[in-house]
Each structure stands twice: as C-alpha cells, then as structure tokens.
Tab-separated table of C-alpha atoms and ligand atoms in Angstrom:
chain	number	residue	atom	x	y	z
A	1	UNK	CA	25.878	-9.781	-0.356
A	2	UNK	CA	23.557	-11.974	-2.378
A	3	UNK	CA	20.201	-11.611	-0.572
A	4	UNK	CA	16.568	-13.871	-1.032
A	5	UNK	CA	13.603	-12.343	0.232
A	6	UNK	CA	10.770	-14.330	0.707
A	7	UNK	CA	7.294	-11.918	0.671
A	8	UNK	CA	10.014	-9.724	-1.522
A	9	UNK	CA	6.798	-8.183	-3.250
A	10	UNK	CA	4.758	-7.749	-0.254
A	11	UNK	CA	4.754	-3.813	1.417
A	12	UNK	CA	7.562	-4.574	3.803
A	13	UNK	CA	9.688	-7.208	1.803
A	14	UNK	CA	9.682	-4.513	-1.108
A	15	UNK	CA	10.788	-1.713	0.443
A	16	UNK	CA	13.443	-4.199	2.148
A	17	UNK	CA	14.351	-4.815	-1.395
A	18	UNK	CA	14.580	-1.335	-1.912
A	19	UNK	CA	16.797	-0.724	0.848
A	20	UNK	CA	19.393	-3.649	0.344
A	21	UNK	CA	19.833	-2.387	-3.443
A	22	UNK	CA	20.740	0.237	-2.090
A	23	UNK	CA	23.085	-0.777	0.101
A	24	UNK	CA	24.931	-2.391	-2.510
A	25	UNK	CA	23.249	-5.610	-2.619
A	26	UNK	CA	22.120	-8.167	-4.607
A	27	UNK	CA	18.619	-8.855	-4.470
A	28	UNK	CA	16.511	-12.017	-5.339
A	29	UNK	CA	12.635	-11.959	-4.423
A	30	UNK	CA	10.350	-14.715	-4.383
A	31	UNK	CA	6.537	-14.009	-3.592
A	32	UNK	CA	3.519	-15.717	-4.494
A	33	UNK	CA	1.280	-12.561	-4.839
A	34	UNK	CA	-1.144	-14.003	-2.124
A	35	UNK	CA	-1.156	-10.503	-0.593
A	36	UNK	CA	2.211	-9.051	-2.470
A	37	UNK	CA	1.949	-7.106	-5.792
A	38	UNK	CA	3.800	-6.901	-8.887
A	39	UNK	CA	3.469	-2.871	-8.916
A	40	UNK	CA	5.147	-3.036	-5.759
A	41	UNK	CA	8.559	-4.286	-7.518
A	42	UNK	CA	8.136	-2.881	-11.311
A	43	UNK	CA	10.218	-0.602	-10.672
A	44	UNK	CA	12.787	-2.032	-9.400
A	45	UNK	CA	13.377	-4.519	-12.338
A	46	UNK	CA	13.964	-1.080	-14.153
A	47	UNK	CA	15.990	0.040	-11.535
A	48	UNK	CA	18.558	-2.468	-11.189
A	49	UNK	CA	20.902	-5.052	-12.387
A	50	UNK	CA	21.170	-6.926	-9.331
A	51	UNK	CA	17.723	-7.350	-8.538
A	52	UNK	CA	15.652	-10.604	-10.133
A	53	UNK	CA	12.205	-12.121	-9.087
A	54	UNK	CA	10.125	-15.266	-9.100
A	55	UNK	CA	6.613	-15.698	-8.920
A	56	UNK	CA	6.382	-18.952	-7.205
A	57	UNK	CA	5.583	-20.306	-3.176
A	58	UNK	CA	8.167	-20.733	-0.741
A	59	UNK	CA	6.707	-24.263	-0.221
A	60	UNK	CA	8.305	-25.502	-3.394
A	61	UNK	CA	10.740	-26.931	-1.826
A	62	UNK	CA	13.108	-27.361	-5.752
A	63	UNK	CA	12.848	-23.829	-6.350
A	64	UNK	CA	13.877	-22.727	-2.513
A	65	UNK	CA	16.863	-25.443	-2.159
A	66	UNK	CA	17.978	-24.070	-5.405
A	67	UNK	CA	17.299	-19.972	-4.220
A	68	UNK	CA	18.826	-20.435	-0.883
A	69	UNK	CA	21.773	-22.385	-2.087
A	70	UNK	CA	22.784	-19.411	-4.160
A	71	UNK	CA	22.661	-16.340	-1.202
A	72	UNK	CA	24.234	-15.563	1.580
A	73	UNK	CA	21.299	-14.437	3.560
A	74	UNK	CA	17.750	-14.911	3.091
A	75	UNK	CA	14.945	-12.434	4.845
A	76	UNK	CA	11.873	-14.179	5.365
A	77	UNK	CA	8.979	-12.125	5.185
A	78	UNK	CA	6.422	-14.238	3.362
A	79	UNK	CA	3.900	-14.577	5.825
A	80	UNK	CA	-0.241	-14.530	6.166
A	81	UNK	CA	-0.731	-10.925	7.353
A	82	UNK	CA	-3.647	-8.972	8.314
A	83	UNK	CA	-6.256	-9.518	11.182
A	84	UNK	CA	-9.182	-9.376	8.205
A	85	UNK	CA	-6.441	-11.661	6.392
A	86	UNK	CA	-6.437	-14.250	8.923
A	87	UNK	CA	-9.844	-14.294	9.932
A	88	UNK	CA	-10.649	-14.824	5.930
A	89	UNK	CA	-8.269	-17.585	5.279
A	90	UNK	CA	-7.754	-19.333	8.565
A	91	UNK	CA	-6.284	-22.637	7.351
A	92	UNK	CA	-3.311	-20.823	4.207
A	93	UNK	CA	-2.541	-18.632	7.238
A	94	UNK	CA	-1.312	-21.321	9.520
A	95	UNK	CA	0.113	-23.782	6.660
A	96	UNK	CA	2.168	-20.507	5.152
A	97	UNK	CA	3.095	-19.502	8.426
A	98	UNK	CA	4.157	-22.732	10.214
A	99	UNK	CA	4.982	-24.673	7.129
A	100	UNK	CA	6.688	-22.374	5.055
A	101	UNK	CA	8.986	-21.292	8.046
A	102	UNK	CA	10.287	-24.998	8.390
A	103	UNK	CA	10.796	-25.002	4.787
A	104	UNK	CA	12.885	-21.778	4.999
A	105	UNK	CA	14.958	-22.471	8.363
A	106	UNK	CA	15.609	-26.689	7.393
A	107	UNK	CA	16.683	-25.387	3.589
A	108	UNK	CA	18.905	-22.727	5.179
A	109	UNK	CA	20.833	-25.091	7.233
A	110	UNK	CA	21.179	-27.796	4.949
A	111	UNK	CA	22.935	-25.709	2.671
A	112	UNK	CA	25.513	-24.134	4.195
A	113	UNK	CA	23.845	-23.101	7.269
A	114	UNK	CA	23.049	-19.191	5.751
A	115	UNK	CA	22.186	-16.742	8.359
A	116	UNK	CA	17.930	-16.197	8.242
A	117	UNK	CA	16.356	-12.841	9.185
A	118	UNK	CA	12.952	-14.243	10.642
A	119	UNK	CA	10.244	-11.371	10.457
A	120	UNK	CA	7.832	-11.750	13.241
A	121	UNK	CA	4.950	-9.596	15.036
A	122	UNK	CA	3.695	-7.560	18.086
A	123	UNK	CA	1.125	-9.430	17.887
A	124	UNK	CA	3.185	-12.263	19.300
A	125	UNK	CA	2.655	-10.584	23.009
A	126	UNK	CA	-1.230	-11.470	22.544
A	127	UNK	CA	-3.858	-9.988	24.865
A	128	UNK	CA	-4.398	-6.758	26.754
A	129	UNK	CA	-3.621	-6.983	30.372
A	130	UNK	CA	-4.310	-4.443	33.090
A	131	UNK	CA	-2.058	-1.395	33.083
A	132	UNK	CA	0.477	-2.443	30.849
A	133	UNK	CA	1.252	-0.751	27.709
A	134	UNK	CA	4.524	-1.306	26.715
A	135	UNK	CA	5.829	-4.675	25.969
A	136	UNK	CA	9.808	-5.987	25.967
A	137	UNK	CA	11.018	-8.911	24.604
A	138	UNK	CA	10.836	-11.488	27.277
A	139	UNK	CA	7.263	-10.025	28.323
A	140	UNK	CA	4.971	-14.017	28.739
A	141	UNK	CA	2.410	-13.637	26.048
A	142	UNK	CA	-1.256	-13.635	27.148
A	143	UNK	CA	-3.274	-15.422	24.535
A	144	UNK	CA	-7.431	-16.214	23.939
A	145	UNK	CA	-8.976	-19.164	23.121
A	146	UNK	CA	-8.185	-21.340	20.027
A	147	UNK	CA	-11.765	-20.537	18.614
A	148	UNK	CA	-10.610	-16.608	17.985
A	149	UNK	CA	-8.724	-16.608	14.382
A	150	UNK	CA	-6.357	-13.789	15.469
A	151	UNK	CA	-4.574	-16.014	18.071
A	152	UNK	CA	-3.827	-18.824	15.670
A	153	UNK	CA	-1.931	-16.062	13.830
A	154	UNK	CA	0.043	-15.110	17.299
A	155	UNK	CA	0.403	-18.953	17.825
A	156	UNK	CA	1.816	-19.478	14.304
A	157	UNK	CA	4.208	-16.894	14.724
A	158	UNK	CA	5.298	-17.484	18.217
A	159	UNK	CA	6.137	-21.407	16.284
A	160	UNK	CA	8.380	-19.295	13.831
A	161	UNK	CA	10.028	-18.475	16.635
A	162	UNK	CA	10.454	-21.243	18.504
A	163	UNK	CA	11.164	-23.156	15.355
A	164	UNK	CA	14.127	-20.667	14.647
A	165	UNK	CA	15.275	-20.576	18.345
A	166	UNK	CA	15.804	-23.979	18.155
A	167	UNK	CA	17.770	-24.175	14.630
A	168	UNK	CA	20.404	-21.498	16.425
A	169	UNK	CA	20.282	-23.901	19.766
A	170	UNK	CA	20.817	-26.664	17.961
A	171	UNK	CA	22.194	-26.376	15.022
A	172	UNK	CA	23.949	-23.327	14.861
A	173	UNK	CA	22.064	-21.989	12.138
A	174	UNK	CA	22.166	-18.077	12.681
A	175	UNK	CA	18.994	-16.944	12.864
A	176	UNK	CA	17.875	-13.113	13.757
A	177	UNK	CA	14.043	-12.325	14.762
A	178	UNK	CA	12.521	-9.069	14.091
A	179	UNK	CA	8.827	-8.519	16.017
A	180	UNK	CA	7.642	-5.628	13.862
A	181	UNK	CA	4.930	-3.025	15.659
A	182	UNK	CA	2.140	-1.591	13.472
A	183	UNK	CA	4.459	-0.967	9.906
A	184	UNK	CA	2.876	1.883	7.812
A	185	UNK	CA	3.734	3.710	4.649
A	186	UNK	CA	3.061	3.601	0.859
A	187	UNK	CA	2.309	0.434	-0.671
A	188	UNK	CA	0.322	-1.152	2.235
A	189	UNK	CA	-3.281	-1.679	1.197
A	190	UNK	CA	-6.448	-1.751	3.095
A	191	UNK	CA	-8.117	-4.868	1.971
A	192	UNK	CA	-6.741	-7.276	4.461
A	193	UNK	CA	-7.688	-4.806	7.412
A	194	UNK	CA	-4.705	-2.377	8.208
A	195	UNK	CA	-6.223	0.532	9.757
A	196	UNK	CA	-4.119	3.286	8.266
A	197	UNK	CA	-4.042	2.979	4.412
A	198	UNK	CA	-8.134	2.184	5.013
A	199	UNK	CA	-8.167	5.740	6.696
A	200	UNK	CA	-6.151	7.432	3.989
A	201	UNK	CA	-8.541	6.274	1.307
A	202	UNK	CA	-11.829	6.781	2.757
A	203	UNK	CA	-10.942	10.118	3.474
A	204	UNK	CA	-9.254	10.950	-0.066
A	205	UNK	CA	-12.418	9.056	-1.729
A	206	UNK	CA	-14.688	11.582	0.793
A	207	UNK	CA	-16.209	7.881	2.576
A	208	UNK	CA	-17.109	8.036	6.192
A	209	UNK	CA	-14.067	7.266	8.198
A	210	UNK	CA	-14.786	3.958	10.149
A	211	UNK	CA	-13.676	3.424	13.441
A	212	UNK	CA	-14.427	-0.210	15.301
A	213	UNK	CA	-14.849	0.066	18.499
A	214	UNK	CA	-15.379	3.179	20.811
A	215	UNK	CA	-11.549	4.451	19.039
A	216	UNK	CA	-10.151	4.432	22.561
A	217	UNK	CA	-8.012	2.005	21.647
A	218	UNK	CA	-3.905	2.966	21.294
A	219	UNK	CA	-1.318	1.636	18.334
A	220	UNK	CA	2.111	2.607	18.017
A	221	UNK	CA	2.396	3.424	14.046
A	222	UNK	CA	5.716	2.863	12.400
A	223	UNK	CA	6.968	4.012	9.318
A	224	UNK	CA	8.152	1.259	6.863
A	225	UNK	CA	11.375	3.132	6.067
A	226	UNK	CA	12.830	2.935	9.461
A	227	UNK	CA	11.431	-0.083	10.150
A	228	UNK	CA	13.829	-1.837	6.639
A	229	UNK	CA	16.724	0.131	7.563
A	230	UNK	CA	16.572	-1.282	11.295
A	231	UNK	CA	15.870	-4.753	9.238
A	232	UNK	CA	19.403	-4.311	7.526
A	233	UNK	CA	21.528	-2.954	10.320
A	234	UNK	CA	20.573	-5.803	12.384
A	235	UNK	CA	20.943	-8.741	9.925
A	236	UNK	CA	24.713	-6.783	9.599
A	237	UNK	CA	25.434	-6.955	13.536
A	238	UNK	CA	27.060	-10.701	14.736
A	239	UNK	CA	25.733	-9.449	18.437
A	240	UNK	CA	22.321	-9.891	16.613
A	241	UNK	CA	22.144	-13.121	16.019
A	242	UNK	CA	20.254	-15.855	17.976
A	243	UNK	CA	18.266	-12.773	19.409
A	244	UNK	CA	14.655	-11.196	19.120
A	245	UNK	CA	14.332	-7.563	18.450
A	246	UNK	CA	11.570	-5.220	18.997
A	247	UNK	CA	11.208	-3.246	15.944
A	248	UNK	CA	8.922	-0.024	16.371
A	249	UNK	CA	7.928	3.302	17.283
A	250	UNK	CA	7.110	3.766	20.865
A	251	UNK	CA	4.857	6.714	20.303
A	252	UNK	CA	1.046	5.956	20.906
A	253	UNK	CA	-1.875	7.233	19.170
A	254	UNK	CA	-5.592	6.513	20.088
A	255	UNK	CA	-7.494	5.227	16.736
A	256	UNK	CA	-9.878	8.239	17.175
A	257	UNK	CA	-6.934	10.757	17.446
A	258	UNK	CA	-5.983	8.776	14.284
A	259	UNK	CA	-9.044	9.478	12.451
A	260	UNK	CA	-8.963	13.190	13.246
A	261	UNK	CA	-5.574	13.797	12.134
A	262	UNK	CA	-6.028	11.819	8.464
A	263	UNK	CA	-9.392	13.738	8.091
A	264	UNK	CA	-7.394	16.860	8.712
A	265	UNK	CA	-4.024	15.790	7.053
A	266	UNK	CA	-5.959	15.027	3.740
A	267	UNK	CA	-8.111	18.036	4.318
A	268	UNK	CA	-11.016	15.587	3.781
A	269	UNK	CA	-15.041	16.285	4.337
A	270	UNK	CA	-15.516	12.509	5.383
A	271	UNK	CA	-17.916	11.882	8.753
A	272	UNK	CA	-15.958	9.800	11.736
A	273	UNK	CA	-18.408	7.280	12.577
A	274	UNK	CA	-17.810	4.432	15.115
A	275	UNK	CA	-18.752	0.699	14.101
A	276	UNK	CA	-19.503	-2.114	16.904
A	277	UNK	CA	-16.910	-4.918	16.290
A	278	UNK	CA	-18.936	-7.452	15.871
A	279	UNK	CA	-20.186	-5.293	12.291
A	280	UNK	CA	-16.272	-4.989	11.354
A	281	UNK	CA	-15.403	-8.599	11.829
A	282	UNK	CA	-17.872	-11.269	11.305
A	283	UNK	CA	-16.143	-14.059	13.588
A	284	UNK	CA	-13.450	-14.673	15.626
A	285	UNK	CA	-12.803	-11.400	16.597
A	286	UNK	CA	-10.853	-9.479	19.752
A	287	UNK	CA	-9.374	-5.975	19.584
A	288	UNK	CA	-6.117	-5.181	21.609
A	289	UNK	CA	-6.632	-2.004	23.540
A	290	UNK	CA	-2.868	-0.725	23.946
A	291	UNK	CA	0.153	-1.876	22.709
A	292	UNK	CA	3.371	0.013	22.269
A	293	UNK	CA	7.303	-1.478	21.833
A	294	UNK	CA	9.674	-0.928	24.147
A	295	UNK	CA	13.236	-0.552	22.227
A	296	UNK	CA	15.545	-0.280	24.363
A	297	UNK	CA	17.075	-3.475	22.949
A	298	UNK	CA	17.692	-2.638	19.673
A	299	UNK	CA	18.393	1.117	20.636
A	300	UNK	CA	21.483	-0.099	23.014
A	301	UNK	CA	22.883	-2.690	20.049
A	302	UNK	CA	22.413	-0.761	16.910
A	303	UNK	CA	21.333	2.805	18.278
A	304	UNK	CA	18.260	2.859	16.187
A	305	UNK	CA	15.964	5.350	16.747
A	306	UNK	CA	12.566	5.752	14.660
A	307	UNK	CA	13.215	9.125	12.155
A	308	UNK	CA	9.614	9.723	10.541
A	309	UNK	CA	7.256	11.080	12.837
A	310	UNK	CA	3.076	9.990	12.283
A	311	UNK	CA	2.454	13.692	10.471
A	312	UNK	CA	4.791	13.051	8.030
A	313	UNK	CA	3.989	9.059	7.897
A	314	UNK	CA	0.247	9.948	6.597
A	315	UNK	CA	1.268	12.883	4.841
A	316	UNK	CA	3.506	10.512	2.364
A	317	UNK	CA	0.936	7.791	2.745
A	318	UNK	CA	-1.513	10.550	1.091
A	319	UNK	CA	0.511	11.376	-1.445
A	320	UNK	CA	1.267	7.572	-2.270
A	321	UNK	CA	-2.801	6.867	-2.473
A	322	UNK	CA	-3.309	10.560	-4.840
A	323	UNK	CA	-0.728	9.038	-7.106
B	1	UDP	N1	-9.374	-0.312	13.020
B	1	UDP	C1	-10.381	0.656	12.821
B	1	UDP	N2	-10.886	0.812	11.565
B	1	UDP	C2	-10.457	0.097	10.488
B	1	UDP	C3	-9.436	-0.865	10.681
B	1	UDP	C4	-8.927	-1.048	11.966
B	1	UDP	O1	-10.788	1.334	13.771
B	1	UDP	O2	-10.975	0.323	9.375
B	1	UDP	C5	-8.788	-0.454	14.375
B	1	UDP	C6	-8.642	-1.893	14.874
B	1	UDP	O3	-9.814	-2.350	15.491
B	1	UDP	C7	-7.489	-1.747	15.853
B	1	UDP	C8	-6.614	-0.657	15.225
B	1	UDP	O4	-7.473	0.055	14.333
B	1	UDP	O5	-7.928	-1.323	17.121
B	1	UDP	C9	-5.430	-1.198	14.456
B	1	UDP	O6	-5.894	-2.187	13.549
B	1	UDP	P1	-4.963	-2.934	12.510
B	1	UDP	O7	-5.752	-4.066	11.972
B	1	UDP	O8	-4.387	-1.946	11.563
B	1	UDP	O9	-3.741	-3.464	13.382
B	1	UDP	P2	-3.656	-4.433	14.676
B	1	UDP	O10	-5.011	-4.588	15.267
B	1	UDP	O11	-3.095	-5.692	14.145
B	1	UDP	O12	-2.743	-3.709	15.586
C-alpha cells in the first residue's frame, strides 16, 4: 500500500510510520513540526526506501491534492494536541483541527474517493458525570461552557467526526475513526502538558514530581505500540469502515499511584508535591476525574487486546528519556 500520514512526525504518526514500514508499506509523511519533530523520523529516512517526508501544512491545499492523489490511504493524525497545547494556542487549534480535516476528507474524495483513517480522542466524551467510568462509543458527550479552552478541542474533534460521518453517508468516501485514550511511550514530550513523559523527566532530572489536583484523579495509560498496531489492523478490516473505534487500555491508574510508581520505577529522590489547578493552568481550565475505554468494540472485530502493561510502559519511557 502507498500510505500519507498527516502528523507523520508527531509521537503517534511516527511510530504509525514505523509500523506500516514494517508491514510492508510505503510510507509518505507530511508534518509541519508545530508539535512533531524531525528526530522523531531521522531514522527512518536511514531506514528505508519506501519512506519520504515533507515539511509543509496540510492546509496547502497543491501539495495535499498532489500527496493524496498518489496513495491509497491516508492516516490523518495532524492535529492540535495537548490540554497545555490548546489552552496556549486556542485559535491554530481549532483552524488545524476543523480546517485541516475538511481539507483532508474533501481532497480524499475528489480523488478517487481513498479510504481516510481519522484519528480522534477520549476526550471527545467531555465531562465527568456521576458514577461512570467507562465510556463506549455511542456514550452522549457531556461538555462545559465555550469559555473553557479544553472543550473547543472536544468540539473540534467531535466536527472531525461528524465531518467524516457525513463524507461515508454521503459520499461514500470510506472513512475509519479511531478515539485514542491517554497514548504513552517514547517520543512524547512534556511541553504541551502530557502527564507521563513530564513525570519521567522530573524524576530522572531529581525535580519535584508535580501533581495538579488532589491526584485522585484516574487515566487509563496506553502504550503507543499497541495503540499503531490496532491503527493498522483496523484501517485493513472492510467491517471497519464508516465506524468509530475505541482505542485504549482499560486499566485505570490514579495520578498519585502514577507518581509513586515513576518515582520508584526510575529509582528517583524527587518530592511528590500536589499543585492547585488553577497554578498548573492559567485559564480555561477543568480536569476530568475518571475516564477509562471500554473495548469491547474493537476487541469483538479485530480481537485486539492491549500487550504492554504500565510497568513496562514507564520502564521503556525511562530508558527513552536516559538516552
Ligand atoms: N497532570 C498532573 N501533572 C502534570 C500533568 C498532568 O497531575 O504535570 C494530571 C492532569 O491534571 C490530569 C492527568 O494528569 O488529571 C492526565 O493529564 P494529561 O494532560 O496527560 O491528559 P488528559 O487530561 O488529556 O487525560
């Protein structure tokens, strides 16, 4: 297959790229660097033959015709990610998000409708509600008001969906949408707010580990690795298509259990010290207590089952950071 990734150089869309050359496939990337990295694809321009890059947006709209007209399947990743992300750059979130997308899914369709693997987000479900932990696909979403950043990011993705929903309804474009739950592994970075690489580094650099909130709060962590292979298998599966797939690990964790297990993983001398949200986040701020996939829908149509376990996710996440 020829592939396009959009986001091909961010954490997920590399290790996606990763995975499909080795599957056989042939890879094109194109990422703008907003949050990607070239170090995350050096090596595979070593690597491979059949993987090729370009530095450029996916809102240039000559480049993209041009890109999609020459695969057979894009995966769109590029995407504003990142609560501290979103909060920071409110306005390039929704234009990359809601724009971008259209670009994508109208370019895909005019030519020769190629199937497009949307990548979307737990975050999609929106607020806590009382009780519930787990959340399946056709769960309503419970969202804030429009003056809190982080549901403009749930609203922009939810329009991803909707937008691609409609291409398969309409147009029979096949479309596939992956809501991914808490990704980790080596590669993500810290700066744009992701709780576990921040963990890994304060306590390999000795910094107090900082917790927002009172660290009661749950997340489901799931390794990258599983979470591309799961990616791969379902753009692969005709069943797939037109469908939205929980992508995760339904295994909780509270953030403070989370602390305490990094600390002790890194064997670290770092303090655990709890900071009030409103220190964390300047603005436009609310934390999710629980959240947690249920996958029963991609378990009964591709049997996928997460493999790494959260020891050996932060073990390789340490390793990634002392290297
Ligand atoms: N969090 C934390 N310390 C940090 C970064 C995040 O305690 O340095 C908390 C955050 O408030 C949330 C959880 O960890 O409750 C997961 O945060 P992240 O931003 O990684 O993911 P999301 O909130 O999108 O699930």
């Amino acid at each position: 297959m020829k592939t396009l990734i959009t986001g091909g150089a961010g954490f997920v869309g590399s290790h996606l790229a990763e995975e499909l050359l080795n599957r056989g496939d042939k890879v094109v990337v194109i990422d703008n660097l907003s949050t990607g990295s070239m170090d995350n694809i050096e090596h595979l321009k070593e690597r491979s033959k059949r993987f090729s890059y370009y530095i450029d947006t996916i809102m240039n709209e000559g480049l993209m015709r041009r890109l999609i007209k020459g695969c057979d399947i894009v995966y769109h990743m590029a995407a504003a990610v990142g609560v501290k992300y979103i909060i920071d750059n409110p306005l390039e979130s929704i234009q990359t998000n809601v724009r971008g997308t259209e670009i994508v899914l109208d370019l895909a369709n005019s030519q020769g409708k190629k199937k497009v693997v949307v990548a979307s987000t737990s975050e999609i479900y929106g607020k806590d509600r009382p009780g519930k932990r787990s959340f399946r696909e056709g769960d309503d979403r419970v969202l804030g008001p429009t003056t809190i950043s982080r549901w403009s990011y749930s609203s922009t993705k939810a329009l991803d969906e909707f937008l691609a929903l409609a291409y398969w309804r309409e147009k029979k474009l096949p479309v596939v949408i992956v809501r991914l739950f808490n990704t980790c592994g080596p590669r993500q970075t810290g700066r744009y707010g992701m709780v576990m690489p921040r963990f890994v580094k304060q306590a390999l650099l000795g910094q107090p580990i900082t917790i927002y909130g009172d660290g009661k709060q749950t997340r489901s962590f799931t390794y990258v690795l599983d979470v591309v292979r799961a990616i791969a298998e379902l753009a692969q599966d005709k069943k797939a298509v037109g469908e939205i797939f929980n992508v995760g690990n339904p295994k909780a964790i509270t953030i403070n259990e989370l602390a305490q297990k990094v600390k002790r993983l890194a064997g670290s001398g770092s303090s655990i010290t709890h900071i009030p949200y409103e220190k964390a986040y300047e603005k436009g701020f609310e934390d999710m207590r629980h959240r947690e996939p249920d996958i029963t829908k991609i378990r009964l149509l591709i049997g996928f089952r997460p493999k790494v376990e959260l020891d050996e996710m932060i073990a390789n996440i340490i390793k990634y950071f002392k290297r």
